[in-house]
Amino acid sequence: MLSIKNSVSPESSKIWIISEGRSLDVDLKGVTGDNVAGPFKEYKISDIGRYLLNPNAIEVKKRLIGGEIHYKQGALRKIGKFFHKILPNSSKRQEKGPLISPEMIVSRYKLRIPPMKDPDLEAHLNQFYGLLRSYDSVPKKLVLLDPHKLYEIVGICEDIGGSYSYLKLKGSIEEKIKYLESSFSKDVGVILNRAYIADGLFELRGYDFESYNPERYYRLISYTNDGDPRATVLTDHNIIDFNLSDHSLIKHLHLLEQSLRANPSISEAFSRCVKGQATPIKLFFNKKLEIDYAKNALPAIYQDVFKTLDVGLNQRNLIKPVLNYLQVGVSLNYILPEEGPEDRMYTHISVLHDFRALEPLRKNLPQVYSALLKQAFNTETGRYYLLDSINGYSNE
């Protein structure tokens, strides 16, 4: 039977994600119903690590700015006949299907109230903004809608950064119209399937960073099931908390852990989120970063190596091409309170470089290869080093 250890790993004194794996000599048949087989490995993961892996749904806030109105075919038949008169060659098949596209009712009013440290001031500004909403065209159009002519209404939300997304509404057509009227231009709860929302992309707003406890950890057990890699997260009572649907997500945790250790800039950004000094938005692992260092100045890490070693211009030119391969970007997007518009995101990017890309330097520039090897992190996901660190506001 697995035993619980109360001791906390040394790395938990700061922001951390996942520990190094250690081999286990245990029998998991009593814990999971899978046809389990070794080798077994145990990792400790933090609150943040557990959130990133958790397959359960999360809720985030987005601003409701309108709706997509779907009319019944009967309500559009008169419009269809009118178009058929002025366009006699139009297809008769259209009479059996939708005649026109759904109507988009979207606010163009972009006034936003940024997060405030003073709750009274924020409440006052939101009250003032509420009075201005009545002048927007969306509420006026909603009042004119005839529920009997509609068969569906889908909400439209604006996210931080200006991107749009749909919001599925519940209830009857009348209830959906009332919801749009009462919630228009307000932040509403949007349910996402899980924190991992796309290839390499995580939504961070579903986790309360201010509740982060560095001494709290969870146990992640990796094993195989009929030859396929599997993993499960256990509770303190050796009960399955959840099974990991995508085993490759563990690699993302290791890359983030390496980034936090190697890059003080992104580590400080996470610390600000935990202290409530910043609001985290997205975490992205980009395997197609494609920064062309052949056209730009070499990163600071290579400039430092050149100061120590006697590396000529021709030798430096050998280095530039290898830097453009096997890059991995680990980026954190967040917003700062009371600093410009709410949707102006600040981004920290750690450019991690897979050490396999430096293989040509092993023979041609062994002294450079050795110097960089001393700064590399060697984990089970591979050997990486911090190639570059990029900070700035997003222009999107």
Coordinates of C-alpha atoms in Angstrom, one line a residue:
M1 CA 0.0 0.0 0.0
L2 CA 1.2 3.5 -0.7
S3 CA 2.2 5.6 2.2
I4 CA 1.7 9.3 2.7
K5 CA 4.7 11.5 3.6
N6 CA 4.1 14.7 5.5
S7 CA 7.5 16.2 4.6
V8 CA 7.6 18.9 2.0
S9 CA 10.2 18.9 -0.8
P10 CA 12.8 21.7 -0.6
E11 CA 11.7 23.3 -3.9
S12 CA 8.3 24.1 -2.4
S13 CA 9.7 27.2 -0.5
K14 CA 9.1 29.1 -3.8
I15 CA 6.8 29.0 -6.8
W16 CA 7.1 25.4 -8.1
I17 CA 5.2 23.1 -10.3
I18 CA 6.5 19.6 -10.3
S19 CA 9.4 17.7 -8.6
E20 CA 11.7 15.2 -10.3
G21 CA 10.3 11.7 -10.6
R22 CA 11.5 8.9 -8.3
S23 CA 11.0 5.2 -8.9
L24 CA 8.5 3.3 -6.8
D25 CA 8.3 -0.3 -5.9
V26 CA 4.6 -0.6 -5.3
D27 CA 1.5 -2.4 -6.4
L28 CA -1.1 -0.1 -7.9
K29 CA -3.8 -2.7 -8.6
G30 CA -5.5 -1.8 -5.4
V31 CA -5.6 1.9 -6.4
T32 CA -6.6 1.8 -10.1
G33 CA -8.6 -0.7 -12.1
D34 CA -6.2 -0.5 -15.0
N35 CA -4.0 -3.4 -16.1
V36 CA -1.1 -1.6 -14.5
A37 CA 2.6 -2.4 -15.0
G38 CA 5.9 -0.7 -14.2
P39 CA 8.1 1.1 -14.1
F40 CA 6.3 3.3 -11.6
K41 CA 7.3 6.8 -10.9
E42 CA 6.1 9.3 -8.4
Y43 CA 6.1 13.1 -8.7
K44 CA 5.0 15.8 -6.4
I45 CA 3.0 18.5 -8.0
S46 CA 1.9 21.8 -6.5
D47 CA -1.5 23.4 -6.5
I48 CA -0.7 25.1 -9.8
G49 CA 0.5 21.8 -11.3
R50 CA -2.7 20.1 -10.3
Y51 CA -4.8 22.8 -11.8
L52 CA -3.0 22.6 -15.1
L53 CA -3.6 18.8 -15.3
N54 CA -7.1 18.6 -13.9
P55 CA -9.6 17.5 -16.6
N56 CA -12.6 19.0 -14.8
A57 CA -14.5 22.0 -16.1
I58 CA -13.5 25.6 -15.0
E59 CA -15.4 28.9 -15.0
V60 CA -13.9 32.2 -16.2
K61 CA -15.4 35.6 -16.6
K62 CA -16.0 37.2 -20.0
R63 CA -17.9 40.4 -21.0
L64 CA -21.3 39.7 -22.7
I65 CA -21.5 42.1 -25.6
G66 CA -24.4 40.8 -27.7
G67 CA -26.0 37.8 -29.3
E68 CA -26.4 35.8 -32.5
I69 CA -30.1 35.8 -33.4
H70 CA -31.4 32.8 -35.4
Y71 CA -34.8 33.3 -37.0
K72 CA -37.3 30.6 -37.9
Q73 CA -37.6 29.8 -41.6
G74 CA -41.3 30.9 -41.6
A75 CA -40.4 34.3 -40.3
L76 CA -38.0 34.8 -43.2
R77 CA -40.2 33.4 -46.0
K78 CA -41.5 36.9 -46.9
I79 CA -37.9 38.2 -47.0
G80 CA -37.1 35.1 -49.2
K81 CA -39.9 35.9 -51.6
F82 CA -38.7 39.4 -51.9
F83 CA -35.2 38.4 -52.8
H84 CA -36.6 35.8 -55.3
K85 CA -38.4 38.6 -57.1
I86 CA -35.4 40.8 -57.5
L87 CA -33.1 37.7 -58.1
P88 CA -35.3 35.3 -60.2
N89 CA -32.3 33.1 -61.0
S90 CA -31.6 32.3 -57.3
S91 CA -31.8 28.6 -56.3
K92 CA -35.3 27.3 -55.4
R93 CA -33.5 24.9 -53.0
Q94 CA -32.9 27.9 -50.7
E95 CA -36.6 28.0 -49.9
K96 CA -36.3 24.7 -47.9
G97 CA -33.3 25.9 -45.9
P98 CA -32.2 29.0 -44.1
L99 CA -32.6 32.0 -46.3
I100 CA -30.2 34.4 -44.7
S101 CA -27.4 34.2 -42.1
P102 CA -28.2 34.8 -38.4
E103 CA -28.4 38.4 -37.3
M104 CA -25.4 39.6 -35.2
I105 CA -26.2 42.1 -32.5
V106 CA -22.9 43.2 -31.0
S107 CA -22.0 46.3 -29.0
R108 CA -19.3 48.5 -30.4
Y109 CA -19.0 50.4 -27.2
K110 CA -15.5 49.7 -25.9
L111 CA -15.5 51.5 -22.6
R112 CA -13.9 49.3 -19.9
I113 CA -13.4 49.7 -16.2
P114 CA -9.9 48.5 -15.3
P115 CA -9.4 46.5 -12.1
M116 CA -9.1 48.9 -9.1
K117 CA -7.4 48.5 -5.7
D118 CA -10.1 50.7 -4.2
P119 CA -13.4 48.6 -4.3
D120 CA -15.5 51.7 -3.6
L121 CA -14.1 53.6 -6.6
E122 CA -14.6 50.5 -8.8
A123 CA -18.2 50.1 -7.7
H124 CA -18.8 53.8 -8.4
L125 CA -17.3 53.6 -11.9
N126 CA -19.3 50.5 -12.7
Q127 CA -22.5 52.2 -11.6
F128 CA -21.7 55.1 -13.8
Y129 CA -20.9 52.8 -16.7
G130 CA -24.3 51.0 -16.1
L131 CA -26.1 54.3 -16.8
L132 CA -24.2 54.6 -20.1
R133 CA -25.2 51.1 -21.3
S134 CA -28.8 52.2 -21.9
Y135 CA -27.5 54.3 -24.8
D136 CA -26.0 51.3 -26.6
S137 CA -27.9 49.9 -29.6
V138 CA -27.9 46.4 -28.4
P139 CA -30.6 46.8 -25.6
K140 CA -32.7 48.8 -28.1
K141 CA -32.6 45.9 -30.6
L142 CA -33.3 43.3 -28.0
V143 CA -36.6 45.0 -27.0
L144 CA -37.8 44.8 -30.6
L145 CA -37.2 41.1 -30.9
D146 CA -40.3 38.9 -31.4
P147 CA -39.7 35.6 -29.5
H148 CA -42.2 33.8 -31.8
K149 CA -40.1 34.4 -34.8
L150 CA -36.9 33.0 -33.3
Y151 CA -35.7 29.5 -32.8
E152 CA -32.3 30.2 -31.1
I153 CA -30.2 32.9 -29.5
V154 CA -26.5 32.4 -28.7
G155 CA -24.6 34.9 -26.6
I156 CA -21.4 36.6 -27.8
C157 CA -18.7 37.5 -25.3
E158 CA -15.6 39.6 -25.6
D159 CA -12.5 38.3 -23.9
I160 CA -9.4 40.1 -22.7
G161 CA -7.4 41.0 -25.8
G162 CA -10.5 41.6 -27.9
S163 CA -11.3 38.1 -29.1
Y164 CA -14.9 36.9 -29.4
S165 CA -16.4 33.7 -28.3
Y166 CA -19.9 32.1 -28.1
L167 CA -21.9 31.6 -24.9
K168 CA -24.6 28.9 -24.9
L169 CA -27.7 30.2 -23.1
K170 CA -30.2 28.1 -21.2
G171 CA -34.0 28.3 -21.1
S172 CA -36.7 29.5 -23.5
I173 CA -36.3 32.2 -26.1
E174 CA -38.0 34.6 -23.8
E175 CA -35.6 33.7 -21.0
K176 CA -32.6 34.1 -23.2
I177 CA -33.7 37.5 -24.3
K178 CA -34.2 38.6 -20.7
Y179 CA -30.8 37.2 -19.8
L180 CA -29.2 39.2 -22.6
E181 CA -31.0 42.4 -21.4
S182 CA -30.0 42.0 -17.8
S183 CA -26.4 40.8 -18.4
F184 CA -25.5 42.8 -21.4
S185 CA -22.1 44.5 -21.1
K186 CA -21.4 42.7 -17.8
D187 CA -18.9 40.0 -16.9
V188 CA -20.6 36.6 -16.9
G189 CA -19.5 33.1 -16.0
V190 CA -18.3 31.0 -19.0
I191 CA -17.8 27.3 -18.5
L192 CA -14.7 25.8 -20.2
N193 CA -14.2 22.0 -20.5
R194 CA -10.9 22.2 -18.6
A195 CA -7.8 24.5 -18.1
Y196 CA -6.1 22.9 -21.1
I197 CA -8.0 24.6 -23.9
A198 CA -5.9 24.1 -27.0
D199 CA -2.6 22.7 -28.3
G200 CA -0.1 24.0 -25.7
L201 CA -2.5 26.6 -24.4
F202 CA -3.8 26.8 -20.8
E203 CA -6.5 29.1 -19.4
L204 CA -5.3 30.4 -16.0
R205 CA -8.3 32.4 -14.8
G206 CA -10.0 29.3 -13.4
Y207 CA -7.4 29.1 -10.6
D208 CA -7.2 31.4 -7.5
F209 CA -3.5 32.2 -7.5
E210 CA -3.8 34.0 -4.2
S211 CA -4.8 30.7 -2.5
Y212 CA -1.6 29.1 -3.7
N213 CA 0.2 27.3 -0.8
P214 CA 3.7 26.2 -1.6
E215 CA 3.7 23.6 1.1
R216 CA 0.7 21.8 -0.4
Y217 CA 1.5 19.1 -2.8
Y218 CA -0.3 16.2 -4.6
R219 CA 1.1 12.8 -5.7
L220 CA 1.2 12.1 -9.4
I221 CA 1.9 8.4 -10.2
S222 CA 3.1 7.4 -13.7
Y223 CA 2.7 3.8 -15.0
T224 CA 1.7 1.8 -18.1
N225 CA -1.6 0.2 -19.0
D226 CA -1.2 -2.5 -21.6
G227 CA 1.9 -0.8 -22.9
D228 CA 0.3 2.7 -23.0
P229 CA 1.6 5.5 -20.7
R230 CA -0.9 6.5 -18.0
A231 CA -0.8 8.7 -14.9
T232 CA -3.1 9.4 -12.0
V233 CA -3.3 12.0 -9.3
L234 CA -4.1 10.6 -5.8
T235 CA -5.7 12.2 -2.8
D236 CA -4.2 12.1 0.7
H237 CA -6.2 8.8 1.3
N238 CA -4.7 7.0 -1.7
I239 CA -7.9 7.5 -3.7
I240 CA -7.9 8.6 -7.3
D241 CA -8.4 12.3 -7.6
F242 CA -8.4 12.1 -11.4
N243 CA -6.7 10.2 -14.2
L244 CA -4.6 12.1 -16.6
S245 CA -6.2 12.0 -20.1
D246 CA -3.1 13.2 -21.9
H247 CA 0.1 11.9 -20.6
S248 CA 2.1 14.4 -22.6
L249 CA 0.8 17.2 -20.4
I250 CA 3.4 16.2 -17.8
K251 CA 6.1 17.5 -20.2
H252 CA 4.5 20.9 -20.1
L253 CA 4.8 20.9 -16.3
H254 CA 8.5 20.0 -16.5
L255 CA 9.1 22.8 -19.1
L256 CA 7.4 25.3 -16.9
E257 CA 9.4 24.1 -13.9
Q258 CA 12.6 24.6 -15.8
S259 CA 11.5 28.0 -17.0
L260 CA 10.8 29.1 -13.4
R261 CA 14.2 27.9 -12.2
A262 CA 16.2 29.4 -15.1
N263 CA 14.3 32.7 -15.7
P264 CA 13.9 35.1 -12.8
S265 CA 11.7 37.3 -14.9
I266 CA 8.9 34.8 -15.4
S267 CA 9.3 33.5 -11.8
E268 CA 8.8 37.0 -10.5
A269 CA 5.7 37.4 -12.8
F270 CA 4.2 34.3 -11.2
S271 CA 5.0 35.6 -7.7
R272 CA 3.1 38.8 -8.5
C273 CA 0.1 36.8 -9.5
V274 CA 0.2 34.9 -6.2
K275 CA 0.5 38.2 -4.3
G276 CA -2.5 39.6 -6.1
Q277 CA -0.4 42.2 -7.9
A278 CA -1.3 40.8 -11.3
T279 CA -4.1 38.8 -12.9
P280 CA -2.9 35.8 -14.9
I281 CA -4.7 35.1 -18.2
K282 CA -3.0 32.5 -20.3
L283 CA 0.0 30.1 -20.3
F284 CA 1.3 29.0 -23.7
F285 CA 3.9 26.4 -24.7
N286 CA 4.9 27.3 -28.3
K287 CA 6.9 24.7 -30.2
K288 CA 6.9 26.8 -33.3
L289 CA 8.4 30.0 -31.9
E290 CA 10.7 30.5 -35.0
I291 CA 12.8 33.4 -33.7
D292 CA 15.4 34.0 -36.4
Y293 CA 18.6 34.7 -34.5
A294 CA 20.5 34.8 -37.8
K295 CA 19.0 38.2 -38.4
N296 CA 19.1 39.5 -34.9
A297 CA 21.7 40.0 -32.2
L298 CA 22.8 36.9 -30.4
P299 CA 21.2 36.3 -27.0
A300 CA 22.9 37.5 -23.8
I301 CA 23.9 34.0 -22.8
Y302 CA 26.1 33.7 -25.9
Q303 CA 27.4 37.2 -25.5
D304 CA 28.6 36.2 -22.0
V305 CA 30.3 33.1 -23.3
F306 CA 32.1 35.1 -26.0
K307 CA 33.5 37.4 -23.3
T308 CA 35.0 34.5 -21.5
L309 CA 36.2 32.5 -24.5
D310 CA 38.2 33.6 -27.5
V311 CA 35.5 33.1 -30.2
G312 CA 36.2 34.6 -33.6
L313 CA 33.7 36.1 -36.0
N314 CA 33.7 33.1 -38.3
Q315 CA 33.1 30.8 -35.4
R316 CA 30.2 33.0 -34.2
N317 CA 28.6 32.6 -37.6
L318 CA 28.6 28.8 -37.1
I319 CA 26.5 29.3 -34.0
K320 CA 23.6 31.4 -35.4
P321 CA 22.0 28.7 -37.6
V322 CA 21.7 26.2 -34.8
L323 CA 19.8 28.6 -32.6
N324 CA 16.8 28.6 -35.0
Y325 CA 16.0 25.0 -34.4
L326 CA 14.2 23.2 -31.5
Q327 CA 13.0 26.3 -29.7
V328 CA 10.3 26.1 -27.1
G329 CA 8.6 29.3 -25.9
V330 CA 7.0 29.3 -22.4
S331 CA 4.9 32.4 -22.2
L332 CA 2.8 33.9 -19.4
N333 CA 0.1 36.5 -20.2
Y334 CA -1.3 38.7 -17.4
I335 CA -2.7 42.2 -16.8
L336 CA -1.7 44.7 -14.2
P337 CA -4.3 46.6 -12.1
E338 CA -4.6 50.3 -12.8
E339 CA -2.2 50.2 -15.7
G340 CA -3.8 51.2 -18.9
P341 CA -6.7 49.4 -20.5
E342 CA -7.9 46.2 -19.0
D343 CA -7.3 44.2 -22.2
R344 CA -3.7 45.3 -22.5
M345 CA -1.8 42.2 -21.6
Y346 CA 1.8 41.9 -20.5
T347 CA 3.8 38.9 -21.6
H348 CA 6.9 37.1 -20.3
I349 CA 8.4 34.6 -22.7
S350 CA 11.1 32.1 -21.7
V351 CA 12.8 30.8 -24.9
L352 CA 14.1 27.3 -24.0
H353 CA 16.5 25.6 -26.4
D354 CA 16.7 21.9 -26.8
F355 CA 20.3 20.9 -26.3
R356 CA 20.1 18.5 -29.2
A357 CA 20.3 21.5 -31.5
L358 CA 23.8 22.2 -30.3
E359 CA 25.1 18.8 -31.4
P360 CA 27.1 20.4 -34.4
L361 CA 29.0 22.5 -31.9
R362 CA 30.3 19.5 -30.0
K363 CA 33.1 19.0 -32.5
N364 CA 33.4 22.5 -34.1
L365 CA 33.2 24.6 -31.0
P366 CA 33.7 22.2 -28.0
Q367 CA 34.5 25.0 -25.6
V368 CA 31.2 26.8 -26.3
Y369 CA 29.3 23.5 -26.1
S370 CA 30.9 22.8 -22.7
A371 CA 30.1 26.3 -21.4
L372 CA 26.4 26.0 -22.3
L373 CA 26.2 22.4 -21.0
K374 CA 27.0 23.8 -17.5
Q375 CA 23.8 26.0 -17.6
A376 CA 21.5 23.3 -19.0
F377 CA 18.7 21.5 -17.1
N378 CA 18.7 17.7 -17.6
T379 CA 15.3 16.1 -16.9
E380 CA 13.4 13.2 -18.2
T381 CA 11.7 15.5 -20.8
G382 CA 15.1 16.3 -22.3
R383 CA 18.0 18.7 -21.8
Y384 CA 17.2 22.4 -22.2
Y385 CA 18.8 25.7 -21.3
L386 CA 17.4 29.3 -21.2
L387 CA 18.3 30.8 -24.6
D388 CA 16.5 34.1 -24.2
S389 CA 14.0 36.0 -22.2
I390 CA 11.5 38.4 -23.8
N391 CA 9.1 40.8 -22.1
G392 CA 6.6 43.4 -23.3
Y393 CA 3.1 44.3 -24.0
S394 CA 1.0 42.4 -26.4
N395 CA 0.0 44.3 -29.5
E396 CA -3.0 42.0 -30.3

